[in-house]
Amino acid sequence: MIATIVELCESTRLIRWAGLGPMSNLTAVISRLPEITDQVMVTQLGGPPGGHRGKTPVPENFRVDPTSAGLALRALHTPRLILGDHTDSDALRIPPNSPRLRALERPTAPPWTQLLATHLRAWSARESIAWMRHALVLSAALGLPFVAFHTERIEIHPNARLGHANHGRPMQVSSTVDHSAFLSWTYGALRV
């Protein structure tokens, strides 16, 4: 993976990284190649949500590997974080009885949609519901206009809990999401 990233850095000026899980792989790359932090534009699922009982919880993706999350967020130049408040919206839910999910399973649908439908059904069986959060992060990483960002100063705690602080690092944090436009684009691309 690192060799592939090095090759990409030599042939392009900007790498768009969609962080959909823990930041371990990204940290492995920038630890060995710190000079690429100027070339990597990270859009990461997870960020400083609203407080709970006076404390901001550690985002799930950061809790898995807090050391990697802390290192990556400190090394990167203005990472973009998409808040759980925006990715866990009811608009992005795909319940098992969803007409969109049934459309993916139609005999006339493209063959690859069967794989997507199978994955969504398996996820729903495990978690009771599937979400379109990863597709939203990917759309933002691609520079599509569905997620708006603003700059905030974010403090990174040792356990990877993030908080708002005047002395924190500047990061781009999602401020609004046009869920309707995103879903129209997504389902248009899937042709369902």
PDB file of C-alpha atoms in Angstrom:
ATOM      1  CA  MET A   1       0.000   0.000   0.000  1.00  0.00           C
ATOM      2  CA  ILE A   2       2.775   2.434   0.897  1.00  0.00           C
ATOM      3  CA  ALA A   3       4.537   1.808  -2.427  1.00  0.00           C
ATOM      4  CA  THR A   4       1.278   2.582  -4.262  1.00  0.00           C
ATOM      5  CA  ILE A   5       0.827   5.828  -2.325  1.00  0.00           C
ATOM      6  CA  VAL A   6       4.442   6.837  -3.093  1.00  0.00           C
ATOM      7  CA  GLU A   7       3.802   6.176  -6.774  1.00  0.00           C
ATOM      8  CA  LEU A   8       0.625   8.263  -6.660  1.00  0.00           C
ATOM      9  CA  CYS A   9       2.461  11.127  -4.951  1.00  0.00           C
ATOM     10  CA  GLU A  10       5.098  11.124  -7.678  1.00  0.00           C
ATOM     11  CA  SER A  11       2.484  11.305 -10.441  1.00  0.00           C
ATOM     12  CA  THR A  12      -0.085  13.686  -8.968  1.00  0.00           C
ATOM     13  CA  ARG A  13      -0.161  16.833  -6.900  1.00  0.00           C
ATOM     14  CA  LEU A  14      -3.172  15.932  -4.755  1.00  0.00           C
ATOM     15  CA  ILE A  15      -4.435  12.690  -3.260  1.00  0.00           C
ATOM     16  CA  ARG A  16      -8.012  12.603  -2.004  1.00  0.00           C
ATOM     17  CA  TRP A  17      -8.324  10.195   0.940  1.00  0.00           C
ATOM     18  CA  ALA A  18     -11.798   9.154   2.089  1.00  0.00           C
ATOM     19  CA  GLY A  19     -11.414   7.954   5.676  1.00  0.00           C
ATOM     20  CA  LEU A  20     -14.246   5.545   6.358  1.00  0.00           C
ATOM     21  CA  GLY A  21     -12.822   3.750   9.381  1.00  0.00           C
ATOM     22  CA  PRO A  22      -9.868   4.001  11.781  1.00  0.00           C
ATOM     23  CA  MET A  23      -6.942   6.130  10.614  1.00  0.00           C
ATOM     24  CA  SER A  24      -4.340   3.332  10.986  1.00  0.00           C
ATOM     25  CA  ASN A  25      -3.495   2.936   7.278  1.00  0.00           C
ATOM     26  CA  LEU A  26      -3.205   6.669   6.744  1.00  0.00           C
ATOM     27  CA  THR A  27      -0.938   6.995   9.776  1.00  0.00           C
ATOM     28  CA  ALA A  28       1.256   4.160   8.496  1.00  0.00           C
ATOM     29  CA  VAL A  29       1.706   6.013   5.211  1.00  0.00           C
ATOM     30  CA  ILE A  30       2.401   9.476   6.624  1.00  0.00           C
ATOM     31  CA  SER A  31       4.683   8.070   9.340  1.00  0.00           C
ATOM     32  CA  ARG A  32       6.938   6.660   6.631  1.00  0.00           C
ATOM     33  CA  LEU A  33       6.431   9.533   4.205  1.00  0.00           C
ATOM     34  CA  PRO A  34       5.771  12.672   6.253  1.00  0.00           C
ATOM     35  CA  GLU A  35       6.528  14.830   3.209  1.00  0.00           C
ATOM     36  CA  ILE A  36       3.233  13.786   1.589  1.00  0.00           C
ATOM     37  CA  THR A  37       1.047  15.450   4.209  1.00  0.00           C
ATOM     38  CA  ASP A  38       0.903  18.491   1.903  1.00  0.00           C
ATOM     39  CA  GLN A  39      -0.462  16.294  -0.913  1.00  0.00           C
ATOM     40  CA  VAL A  40      -3.079  14.302   0.994  1.00  0.00           C
ATOM     41  CA  MET A  41      -6.515  15.871   1.392  1.00  0.00           C
ATOM     42  CA  VAL A  42      -8.335  13.771   3.993  1.00  0.00           C
ATOM     43  CA  THR A  43     -12.083  13.697   4.412  1.00  0.00           C
ATOM     44  CA  GLN A  44     -12.734  11.570   7.499  1.00  0.00           C
ATOM     45  CA  LEU A  45     -15.909  10.033   8.877  1.00  0.00           C
ATOM     46  CA  GLY A  46     -15.994  11.155  12.500  1.00  0.00           C
ATOM     47  CA  GLY A  47     -15.616  14.402  14.274  1.00  0.00           C
ATOM     48  CA  PRO A  48     -16.540  16.423  17.332  1.00  0.00           C
ATOM     49  CA  PRO A  49     -20.295  15.859  17.729  1.00  0.00           C
ATOM     50  CA  GLY A  50     -22.414  17.695  20.251  1.00  0.00           C
ATOM     51  CA  GLY A  51     -21.554  17.080  23.882  1.00  0.00           C
ATOM     52  CA  HIS A  52     -23.150  14.350  25.958  1.00  0.00           C
ATOM     53  CA  ARG A  53     -23.478  15.060  29.673  1.00  0.00           C
ATOM     54  CA  GLY A  54     -20.898  17.815  29.380  1.00  0.00           C
ATOM     55  CA  LYS A  55     -18.351  15.604  27.576  1.00  0.00           C
ATOM     56  CA  THR A  56     -17.753  15.029  23.899  1.00  0.00           C
ATOM     57  CA  PRO A  57     -17.535  11.288  23.216  1.00  0.00           C
ATOM     58  CA  VAL A  58     -14.675   9.771  21.229  1.00  0.00           C
ATOM     59  CA  PRO A  59     -15.810   9.188  17.638  1.00  0.00           C
ATOM     60  CA  GLU A  60     -16.111   5.461  16.921  1.00  0.00           C
ATOM     61  CA  ASN A  61     -13.494   5.456  14.140  1.00  0.00           C
ATOM     62  CA  PHE A  62     -10.982   7.198  16.413  1.00  0.00           C
ATOM     63  CA  ARG A  63     -11.687   5.009  19.455  1.00  0.00           C
ATOM     64  CA  VAL A  64     -10.520   1.874  17.579  1.00  0.00           C
ATOM     65  CA  ASP A  65      -6.976   3.272  17.212  1.00  0.00           C
ATOM     66  CA  PRO A  66      -6.674   6.539  19.175  1.00  0.00           C
ATOM     67  CA  THR A  67      -2.901   6.799  18.666  1.00  0.00           C
ATOM     68  CA  SER A  68      -3.226   6.691  14.877  1.00  0.00           C
ATOM     69  CA  ALA A  69      -6.121   9.145  14.913  1.00  0.00           C
ATOM     70  CA  GLY A  70      -4.173  11.584  17.076  1.00  0.00           C
ATOM     71  CA  LEU A  71      -1.026  11.323  14.948  1.00  0.00           C
ATOM     72  CA  ALA A  72      -2.855  11.712  11.641  1.00  0.00           C
ATOM     73  CA  LEU A  73      -5.011  14.623  12.773  1.00  0.00           C
ATOM     74  CA  ARG A  74      -1.940  16.425  14.125  1.00  0.00           C
ATOM     75  CA  ALA A  75       0.170  15.787  11.012  1.00  0.00           C
ATOM     76  CA  LEU A  76      -2.368  16.667   8.335  1.00  0.00           C
ATOM     77  CA  HIS A  77      -2.963  20.155   7.070  1.00  0.00           C
ATOM     78  CA  THR A  78      -6.593  21.016   7.759  1.00  0.00           C
ATOM     79  CA  PRO A  79      -8.279  17.596   7.616  1.00  0.00           C
ATOM     80  CA  ARG A  80     -12.001  17.588   6.888  1.00  0.00           C
ATOM     81  CA  LEU A  81     -14.263  15.821   9.383  1.00  0.00           C
ATOM     82  CA  ILE A  82     -17.827  14.805   8.671  1.00  0.00           C
ATOM     83  CA  LEU A  83     -19.780  14.779  11.903  1.00  0.00           C
ATOM     84  CA  GLY A  84     -21.854  11.836  13.036  1.00  0.00           C
ATOM     85  CA  ASP A  85     -24.679  14.349  13.448  1.00  0.00           C
ATOM     86  CA  HIS A  86     -24.691  14.595   9.638  1.00  0.00           C
ATOM     87  CA  THR A  87     -23.977  10.975   8.683  1.00  0.00           C
ATOM     88  CA  ASP A  88     -26.461   9.446  11.121  1.00  0.00           C
ATOM     89  CA  SER A  89     -29.378  11.415   9.721  1.00  0.00           C
ATOM     90  CA  ASP A  90     -32.641   9.558   9.198  1.00  0.00           C
ATOM     91  CA  ALA A  91     -32.434  10.658   5.557  1.00  0.00           C
ATOM     92  CA  LEU A  92     -29.459   8.300   5.062  1.00  0.00           C
ATOM     93  CA  ARG A  93     -31.102   5.217   6.604  1.00  0.00           C
ATOM     94  CA  ILE A  94     -31.804   2.179   4.446  1.00  0.00           C
ATOM     95  CA  PRO A  95     -34.271  -0.001   6.338  1.00  0.00           C
ATOM     96  CA  PRO A  96     -34.737  -3.640   5.228  1.00  0.00           C
ATOM     97  CA  ASN A  97     -38.111  -2.797   3.638  1.00  0.00           C
ATOM     98  CA  SER A  98     -36.703   0.166   1.674  1.00  0.00           C
ATOM     99  CA  PRO A  99     -38.037   0.564  -1.876  1.00  0.00           C
ATOM    100  CA  ARG A 100     -34.502   1.590  -2.902  1.00  0.00           C
ATOM    101  CA  LEU A 101     -33.098  -1.665  -1.547  1.00  0.00           C
ATOM    102  CA  ARG A 102     -35.779  -3.680  -3.354  1.00  0.00           C
ATOM    103  CA  ALA A 103     -34.950  -1.766  -6.556  1.00  0.00           C
ATOM    104  CA  LEU A 104     -31.317  -2.936  -6.282  1.00  0.00           C
ATOM    105  CA  GLU A 105     -32.606  -6.521  -6.274  1.00  0.00           C
ATOM    106  CA  ARG A 106     -34.826  -6.239  -9.376  1.00  0.00           C
ATOM    107  CA  PRO A 107     -33.980  -8.768 -12.104  1.00  0.00           C
ATOM    108  CA  THR A 108     -33.569  -5.867 -14.548  1.00  0.00           C
ATOM    109  CA  ALA A 109     -31.074  -4.008 -12.322  1.00  0.00           C
ATOM    110  CA  PRO A 110     -27.370  -4.090 -13.302  1.00  0.00           C
ATOM    111  CA  PRO A 111     -25.677  -7.291 -12.017  1.00  0.00           C
ATOM    112  CA  TRP A 112     -23.358  -5.454  -9.619  1.00  0.00           C
ATOM    113  CA  THR A 113     -26.337  -4.064  -7.698  1.00  0.00           C
ATOM    114  CA  GLN A 114     -27.036  -7.585  -6.401  1.00  0.00           C
ATOM    115  CA  LEU A 115     -23.722  -7.471  -4.521  1.00  0.00           C
ATOM    116  CA  LEU A 116     -24.593  -4.089  -3.030  1.00  0.00           C
ATOM    117  CA  ALA A 117     -28.067  -5.311  -2.041  1.00  0.00           C
ATOM    118  CA  THR A 118     -26.611  -8.458  -0.447  1.00  0.00           C
ATOM    119  CA  HIS A 119     -24.150  -6.352   1.543  1.00  0.00           C
ATOM    120  CA  LEU A 120     -26.872  -3.942   2.716  1.00  0.00           C
ATOM    121  CA  ARG A 121     -29.140  -6.809   3.765  1.00  0.00           C
ATOM    122  CA  ALA A 122     -26.292  -8.521   5.644  1.00  0.00           C
ATOM    123  CA  TRP A 123     -25.458  -5.280   7.413  1.00  0.00           C
ATOM    124  CA  SER A 124     -29.117  -4.700   8.295  1.00  0.00           C
ATOM    125  CA  ALA A 125     -29.346  -8.219   9.744  1.00  0.00           C
ATOM    126  CA  ARG A 126     -26.380  -7.449  11.988  1.00  0.00           C
ATOM    127  CA  GLU A 127     -27.088  -3.839  12.893  1.00  0.00           C
ATOM    128  CA  SER A 128     -30.854  -3.634  12.230  1.00  0.00           C
ATOM    129  CA  ILE A 129     -30.348  -0.813   9.715  1.00  0.00           C
ATOM    130  CA  ALA A 130     -27.889   0.251   7.049  1.00  0.00           C
ATOM    131  CA  TRP A 131     -26.780   3.826   6.393  1.00  0.00           C
ATOM    132  CA  MET A 132     -25.446   5.707   3.363  1.00  0.00           C
ATOM    133  CA  ARG A 133     -22.763   7.443   5.454  1.00  0.00           C
ATOM    134  CA  HIS A 134     -19.765   6.040   3.568  1.00  0.00           C
ATOM    135  CA  ALA A 135     -21.140   7.216   0.237  1.00  0.00           C
ATOM    136  CA  LEU A 136     -21.643  10.685   1.735  1.00  0.00           C
ATOM    137  CA  VAL A 137     -18.004  10.820   2.888  1.00  0.00           C
ATOM    138  CA  LEU A 138     -16.852   9.649  -0.538  1.00  0.00           C
ATOM    139  CA  SER A 139     -18.927  12.339  -2.254  1.00  0.00           C
ATOM    140  CA  ALA A 140     -17.310  14.993  -0.048  1.00  0.00           C
ATOM    141  CA  ALA A 141     -13.813  13.611  -0.711  1.00  0.00           C
ATOM    142  CA  LEU A 142     -14.549  13.850  -4.441  1.00  0.00           C
ATOM    143  CA  GLY A 143     -15.417  17.525  -3.999  1.00  0.00           C
ATOM    144  CA  LEU A 144     -19.109  17.143  -4.763  1.00  0.00           C
ATOM    145  CA  PRO A 145     -21.280  19.931  -3.316  1.00  0.00           C
ATOM    146  CA  PHE A 146     -23.477  18.049  -0.835  1.00  0.00           C
ATOM    147  CA  VAL A 147     -21.481  18.727   2.348  1.00  0.00           C
ATOM    148  CA  ALA A 148     -20.579  22.260   3.447  1.00  0.00           C
ATOM    149  CA  PHE A 149     -17.606  22.755   5.778  1.00  0.00           C
ATOM    150  CA  HIS A 150     -16.411  25.510   8.075  1.00  0.00           C
ATOM    151  CA  THR A 151     -13.142  25.877   9.975  1.00  0.00           C
ATOM    152  CA  GLU A 152     -13.013  25.188  13.691  1.00  0.00           C
ATOM    153  CA  ARG A 153     -10.156  24.913  16.126  1.00  0.00           C
ATOM    154  CA  ILE A 154     -10.162  21.392  17.514  1.00  0.00           C
ATOM    155  CA  GLU A 155      -8.244  20.039  20.497  1.00  0.00           C
ATOM    156  CA  ILE A 156      -7.137  16.401  20.227  1.00  0.00           C
ATOM    157  CA  HIS A 157      -7.053  14.564  23.557  1.00  0.00           C
ATOM    158  CA  PRO A 158      -4.787  11.512  24.153  1.00  0.00           C
ATOM    159  CA  ASN A 159      -7.771   9.148  23.820  1.00  0.00           C
ATOM    160  CA  ALA A 160      -8.650  10.806  20.447  1.00  0.00           C
ATOM    161  CA  ARG A 161     -11.627  12.645  21.913  1.00  0.00           C
ATOM    162  CA  LEU A 162     -12.017  15.899  20.036  1.00  0.00           C
ATOM    163  CA  GLY A 163     -13.206  19.152  21.493  1.00  0.00           C
ATOM    164  CA  HIS A 164     -13.588  22.753  20.511  1.00  0.00           C
ATOM    165  CA  ALA A 165     -10.731  24.925  21.816  1.00  0.00           C
ATOM    166  CA  ASN A 166      -9.330  28.352  20.960  1.00  0.00           C
ATOM    167  CA  HIS A 167      -5.802  26.902  20.979  1.00  0.00           C
ATOM    168  CA  GLY A 168      -6.723  23.776  18.950  1.00  0.00           C
ATOM    169  CA  ARG A 169      -5.668  22.807  15.439  1.00  0.00           C
ATOM    170  CA  PRO A 170      -7.686  24.222  12.554  1.00  0.00           C
ATOM    171  CA  MET A 171      -9.829  21.573  10.896  1.00  0.00           C
ATOM    172  CA  GLN A 172     -12.674  21.660   8.436  1.00  0.00           C
ATOM    173  CA  VAL A 173     -15.851  20.361  10.091  1.00  0.00           C
ATOM    174  CA  SER A 174     -19.119  19.604   8.321  1.00  0.00           C
ATOM    175  CA  SER A 175     -21.694  22.298   8.957  1.00  0.00           C
ATOM    176  CA  THR A 176     -24.594  21.313   6.711  1.00  0.00           C
ATOM    177  CA  VAL A 177     -25.514  18.471   4.370  1.00  0.00           C
ATOM    178  CA  ASP A 178     -27.965  18.632   1.495  1.00  0.00           C
ATOM    179  CA  HIS A 179     -29.268  15.104   2.034  1.00  0.00           C
ATOM    180  CA  SER A 180     -31.921  15.427  -0.679  1.00  0.00           C
ATOM    181  CA  ALA A 181     -29.429  16.401  -3.407  1.00  0.00           C
ATOM    182  CA  PHE A 182     -26.991  13.735  -2.212  1.00  0.00           C
ATOM    183  CA  LEU A 183     -29.645  10.996  -2.367  1.00  0.00           C
ATOM    184  CA  SER A 184     -30.807  12.129  -5.825  1.00  0.00           C
ATOM    185  CA  TRP A 185     -27.218  11.974  -7.063  1.00  0.00           C
ATOM    186  CA  THR A 186     -26.561   8.596  -5.413  1.00  0.00           C
ATOM    187  CA  TYR A 187     -29.688   6.876  -6.660  1.00  0.00           C
ATOM    188  CA  GLY A 188     -29.220   8.482 -10.069  1.00  0.00           C
ATOM    189  CA  ALA A 189     -25.716   7.017 -10.251  1.00  0.00           C
ATOM    190  CA  LEU A 190     -27.094   3.616  -9.181  1.00  0.00           C
ATOM    191  CA  ARG A 191     -29.973   4.013 -11.660  1.00  0.00           C
ATOM    192  CA  VAL A 192     -32.550   2.748  -9.185  1.00  0.00           C
TER     193      VAL A 192
END
